[in-house]
Coordinates of C-alpha atoms in Angstrom, one line a residue:
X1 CA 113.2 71.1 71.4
X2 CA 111.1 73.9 70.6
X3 CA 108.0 74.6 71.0
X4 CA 104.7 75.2 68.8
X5 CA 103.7 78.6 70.8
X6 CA 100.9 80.5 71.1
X7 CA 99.1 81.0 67.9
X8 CA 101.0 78.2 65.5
X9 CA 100.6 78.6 61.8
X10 CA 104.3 78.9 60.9
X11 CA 107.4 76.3 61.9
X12 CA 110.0 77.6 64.3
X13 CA 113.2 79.0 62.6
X14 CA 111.1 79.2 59.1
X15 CA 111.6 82.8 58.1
X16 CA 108.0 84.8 57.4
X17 CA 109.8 87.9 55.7
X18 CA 108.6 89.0 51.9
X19 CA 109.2 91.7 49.8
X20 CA 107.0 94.7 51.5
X21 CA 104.9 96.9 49.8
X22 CA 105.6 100.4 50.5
X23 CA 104.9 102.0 53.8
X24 CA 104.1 97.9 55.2
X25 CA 105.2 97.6 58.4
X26 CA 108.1 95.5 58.8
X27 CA 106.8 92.8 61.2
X28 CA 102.4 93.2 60.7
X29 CA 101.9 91.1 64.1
X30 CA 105.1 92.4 65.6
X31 CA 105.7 95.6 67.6
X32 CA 105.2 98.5 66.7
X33 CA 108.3 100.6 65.5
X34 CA 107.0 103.4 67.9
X35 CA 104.5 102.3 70.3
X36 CA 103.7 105.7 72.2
X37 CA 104.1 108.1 69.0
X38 CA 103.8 111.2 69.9
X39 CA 100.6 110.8 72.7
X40 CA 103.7 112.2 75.4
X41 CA 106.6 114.7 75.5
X42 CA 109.9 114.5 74.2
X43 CA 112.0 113.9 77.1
X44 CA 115.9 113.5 77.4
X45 CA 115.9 109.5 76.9
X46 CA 118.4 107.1 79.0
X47 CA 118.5 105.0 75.6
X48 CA 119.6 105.0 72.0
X49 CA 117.7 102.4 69.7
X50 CA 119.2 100.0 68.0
X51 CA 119.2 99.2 63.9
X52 CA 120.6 95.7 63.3
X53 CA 119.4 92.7 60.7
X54 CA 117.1 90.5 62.0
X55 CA 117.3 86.8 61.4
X56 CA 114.8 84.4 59.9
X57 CA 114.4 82.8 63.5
X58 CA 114.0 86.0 65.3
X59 CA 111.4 87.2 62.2
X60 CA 109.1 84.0 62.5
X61 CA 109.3 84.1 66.3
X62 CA 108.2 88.3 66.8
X63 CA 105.2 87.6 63.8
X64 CA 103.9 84.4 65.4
X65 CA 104.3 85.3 69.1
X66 CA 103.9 88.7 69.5
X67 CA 100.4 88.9 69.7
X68 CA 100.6 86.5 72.4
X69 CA 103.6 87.4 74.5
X70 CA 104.4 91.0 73.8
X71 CA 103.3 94.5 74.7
X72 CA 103.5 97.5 72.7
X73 CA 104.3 100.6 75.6
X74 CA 102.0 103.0 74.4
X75 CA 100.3 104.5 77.4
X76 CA 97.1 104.3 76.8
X77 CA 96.2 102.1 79.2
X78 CA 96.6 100.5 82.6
X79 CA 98.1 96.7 82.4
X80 CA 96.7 94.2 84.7
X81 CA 100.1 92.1 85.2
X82 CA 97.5 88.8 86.0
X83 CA 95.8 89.0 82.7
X84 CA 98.9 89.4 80.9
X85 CA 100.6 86.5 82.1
X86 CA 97.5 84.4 82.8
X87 CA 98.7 84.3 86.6
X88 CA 98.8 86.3 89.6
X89 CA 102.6 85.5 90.1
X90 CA 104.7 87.7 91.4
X91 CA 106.0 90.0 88.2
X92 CA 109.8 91.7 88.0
X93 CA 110.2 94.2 85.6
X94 CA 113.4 93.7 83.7
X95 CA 114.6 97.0 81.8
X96 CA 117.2 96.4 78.6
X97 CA 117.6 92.6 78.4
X98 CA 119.8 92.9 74.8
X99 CA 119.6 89.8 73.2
X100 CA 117.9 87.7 76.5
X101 CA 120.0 84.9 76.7
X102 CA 120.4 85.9 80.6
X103 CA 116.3 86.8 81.1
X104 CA 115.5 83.3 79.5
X105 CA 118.0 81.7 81.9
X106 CA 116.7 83.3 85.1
X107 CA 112.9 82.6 83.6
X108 CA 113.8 79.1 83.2
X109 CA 115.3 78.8 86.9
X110 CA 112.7 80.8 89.1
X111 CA 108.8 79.3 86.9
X112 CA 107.2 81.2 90.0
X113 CA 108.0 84.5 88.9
X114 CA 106.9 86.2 85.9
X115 CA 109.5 88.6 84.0
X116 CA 108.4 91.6 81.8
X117 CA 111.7 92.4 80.0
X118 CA 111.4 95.7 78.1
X119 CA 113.7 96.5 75.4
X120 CA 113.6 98.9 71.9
X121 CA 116.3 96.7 70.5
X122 CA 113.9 94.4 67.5
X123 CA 116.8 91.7 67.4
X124 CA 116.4 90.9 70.9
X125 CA 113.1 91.5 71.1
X126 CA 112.3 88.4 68.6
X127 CA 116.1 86.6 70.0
X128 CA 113.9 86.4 73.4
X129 CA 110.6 85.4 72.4
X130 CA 112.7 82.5 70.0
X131 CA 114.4 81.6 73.2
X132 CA 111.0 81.4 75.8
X133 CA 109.2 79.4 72.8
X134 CA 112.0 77.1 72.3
X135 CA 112.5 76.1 76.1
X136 CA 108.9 75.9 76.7
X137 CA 108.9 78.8 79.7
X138 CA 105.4 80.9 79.7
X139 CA 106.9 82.8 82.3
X140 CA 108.4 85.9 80.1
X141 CA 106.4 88.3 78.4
X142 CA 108.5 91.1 76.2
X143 CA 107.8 94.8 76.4
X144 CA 108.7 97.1 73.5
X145 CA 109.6 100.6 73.8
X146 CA 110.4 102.8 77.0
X147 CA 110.1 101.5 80.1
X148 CA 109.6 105.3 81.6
X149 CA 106.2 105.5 79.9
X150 CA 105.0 101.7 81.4
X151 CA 105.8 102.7 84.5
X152 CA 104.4 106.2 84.7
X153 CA 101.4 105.3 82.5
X154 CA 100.8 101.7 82.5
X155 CA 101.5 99.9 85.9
X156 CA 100.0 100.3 89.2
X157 CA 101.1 101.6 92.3
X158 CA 102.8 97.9 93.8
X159 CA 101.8 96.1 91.4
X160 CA 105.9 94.7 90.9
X161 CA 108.0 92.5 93.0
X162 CA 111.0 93.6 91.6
X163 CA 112.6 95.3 89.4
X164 CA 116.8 94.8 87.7
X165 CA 118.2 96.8 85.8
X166 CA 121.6 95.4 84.1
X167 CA 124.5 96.8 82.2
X168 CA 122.5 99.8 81.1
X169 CA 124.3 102.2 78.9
X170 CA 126.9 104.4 81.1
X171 CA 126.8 107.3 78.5
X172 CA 130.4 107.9 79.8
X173 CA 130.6 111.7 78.6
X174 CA 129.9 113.8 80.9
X175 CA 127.9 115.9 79.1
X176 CA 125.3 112.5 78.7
X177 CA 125.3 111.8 82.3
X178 CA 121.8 113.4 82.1
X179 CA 120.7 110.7 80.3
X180 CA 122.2 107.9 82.9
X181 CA 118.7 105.8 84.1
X182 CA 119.1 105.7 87.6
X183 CA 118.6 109.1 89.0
X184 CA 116.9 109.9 91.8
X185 CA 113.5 110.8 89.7
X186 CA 113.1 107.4 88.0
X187 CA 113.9 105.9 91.2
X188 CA 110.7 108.2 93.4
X189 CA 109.0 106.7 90.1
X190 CA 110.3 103.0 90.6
X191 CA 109.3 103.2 93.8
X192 CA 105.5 103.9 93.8
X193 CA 104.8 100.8 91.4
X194 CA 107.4 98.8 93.7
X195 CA 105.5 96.4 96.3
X196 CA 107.8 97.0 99.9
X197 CA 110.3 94.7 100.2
X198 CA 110.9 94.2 96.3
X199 CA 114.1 93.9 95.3
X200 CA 116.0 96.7 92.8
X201 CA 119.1 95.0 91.5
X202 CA 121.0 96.5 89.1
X203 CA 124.8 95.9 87.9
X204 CA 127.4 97.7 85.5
X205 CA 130.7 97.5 84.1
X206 CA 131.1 101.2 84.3
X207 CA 133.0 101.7 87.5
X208 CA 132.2 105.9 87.6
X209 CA 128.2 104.9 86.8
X210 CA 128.3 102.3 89.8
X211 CA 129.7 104.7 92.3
X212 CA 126.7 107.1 91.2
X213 CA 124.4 104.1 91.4
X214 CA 125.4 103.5 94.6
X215 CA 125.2 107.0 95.7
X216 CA 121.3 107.5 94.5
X217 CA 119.9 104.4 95.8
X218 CA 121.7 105.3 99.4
X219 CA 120.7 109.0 99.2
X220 CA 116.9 107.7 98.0
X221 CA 114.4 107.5 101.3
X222 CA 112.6 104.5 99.9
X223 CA 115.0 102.3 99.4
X224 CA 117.6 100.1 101.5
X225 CA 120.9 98.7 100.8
X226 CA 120.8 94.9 101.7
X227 CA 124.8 95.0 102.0
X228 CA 125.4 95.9 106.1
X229 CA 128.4 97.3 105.0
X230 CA 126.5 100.0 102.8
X231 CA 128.5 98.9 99.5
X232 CA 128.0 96.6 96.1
X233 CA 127.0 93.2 96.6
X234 CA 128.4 89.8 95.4
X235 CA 126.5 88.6 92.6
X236 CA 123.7 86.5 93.0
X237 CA 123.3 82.9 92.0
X238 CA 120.5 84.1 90.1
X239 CA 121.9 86.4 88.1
X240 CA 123.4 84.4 85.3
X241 CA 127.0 85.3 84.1
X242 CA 126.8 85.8 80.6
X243 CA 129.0 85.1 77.6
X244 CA 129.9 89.0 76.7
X245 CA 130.1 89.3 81.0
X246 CA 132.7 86.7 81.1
X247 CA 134.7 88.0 78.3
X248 CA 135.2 91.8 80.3
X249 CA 136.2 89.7 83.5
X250 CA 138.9 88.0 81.3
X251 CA 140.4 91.4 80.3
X252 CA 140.1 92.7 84.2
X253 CA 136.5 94.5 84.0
X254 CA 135.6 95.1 87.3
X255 CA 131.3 94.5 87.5
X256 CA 129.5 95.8 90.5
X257 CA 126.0 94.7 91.8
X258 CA 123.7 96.6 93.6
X259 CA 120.8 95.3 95.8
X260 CA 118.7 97.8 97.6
X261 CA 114.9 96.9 99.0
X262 CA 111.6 99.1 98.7
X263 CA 111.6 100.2 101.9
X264 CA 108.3 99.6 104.3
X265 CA 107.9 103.1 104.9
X266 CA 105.9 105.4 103.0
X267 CA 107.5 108.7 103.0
X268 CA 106.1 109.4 99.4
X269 CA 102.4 109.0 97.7
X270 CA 102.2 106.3 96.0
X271 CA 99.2 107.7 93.9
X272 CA 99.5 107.3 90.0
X273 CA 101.1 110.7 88.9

């Protein structure tokens, strides 16, 4: 049964679209169609936005909780994770979470640890908060835009307890491999706002982009492969197995988990840089 949410005012699944004026932003109390403007760099970007219809649900739930349960990346400031989720939980970051179903599902399992899923994808973005509102979880908190500029600009040095990364795009040319996520720089980066011990898990359906997964996270001198044997991992209980998941294991996808720690060590600063 769903929820009234932070914030009330409108009935869950009522749509709150109307005809905009010209140059009105699309969702008023939503986020922002680009939170960090033009305040940093271009850089080559590991994703592609998104353009699809939002629903009536997804609408109603981005205008009435947004304000409440999102976060606009914009790098301005520093986030203090307790204040955000009204806690001082332990907090995984969750980068591209598509539509949520499978972030909604681990949030509802594991209450004792807060998720900040970060997505640029508005459909999921409002599919998610629907989904948190409707099965009552305060434990989820949605971050729009790229999760490069939270984690550079936003977070502190160990302030997360873990971070996953799941089916990110493989960008199979290899001419776009450049724009692949893990690499060894986003991982030094990872690792400076990663607490010791936290756990990076991350899992594709790419074969080639596993094996260089794999490869990184061994090669990288802050993190630890919790597999003795040095390879993927079976996949955890709590990663859920979703609907699109199941349907590539029917036609004989092969998907490979990695789980590697934060190693205790400190070879690197973990100063903000």
């Amino acid at each position: 049964m769903a929820v009234g949410g932070p914030g009330g005012g409108h009935a869950p699944g009522v749509s709150v679209r109307h005809r905009r004026a010209k140059g009105e932003p699309r969702f008023p109390d939503g986020p922002k169609a680009d939170p960090a403007g033009s305040h940093f760099e271009r850089r080559i970007r590991s994703f592609q936005p998104r353009r699809s219809r939002v629903t009536a649900g997804q609408a109603d739930a981005l205008q009435r909780l947004w304000p409440h349960w999102g976060l606009d990346i914009d790098g301005q400031r520093i986030v203090d994770l307790a204040e955000l989720f009204g806690n001082a939980r332990p907090v995984v970051l969750e980068i591209g979470f598509g539509m949520g179903e499978a972030t909604a599902r681990m949030a509802a399992q594991d209450p004792g640890t807060n998720i900040l899923a970060v997505d640029v994808h508005t459909p999921g973005q409002g599919n998610l908060l629907n989904l948190a509102d409707r099965s009552g979880l305060t434990n989820v908190r949605v971050g729009n835009g790229d999760a490069i500029i939270l984690l550079r600009e936003m977070l502190r040095p160990d302030s997360l307890n873990g971070l996953r990364v799941y089916f990110p795009d493989p960008w199979p040319k290899k001419r776009h491999h450049k724009r692949r996520l893990i690499q060894p720089e986003f991982l030094t980066l990872a690792a400076a706002r990663l607490r010791p011990g936290a756990l990076v898990h991350c899992a594709t359906d790419w074969e080639p982009y596993a094996q260089q997964m794999l490869e990184v996270l061994s090669a990288h001198p802050d993190f630890e492969n919790t597999q003795p044997d040095g390879g993927y991992a079976p996949r955890p209980d709590f990663r859920p197995l979703t609907r699109f998941e199941g349907q590539g294991l029917d036609k004989g996808h092969v998907v490979n988990d990695l789980l590697f720690r934060r190693a205790e060590h400190r070879d690197q600063p973990s100063a903000d840089d």
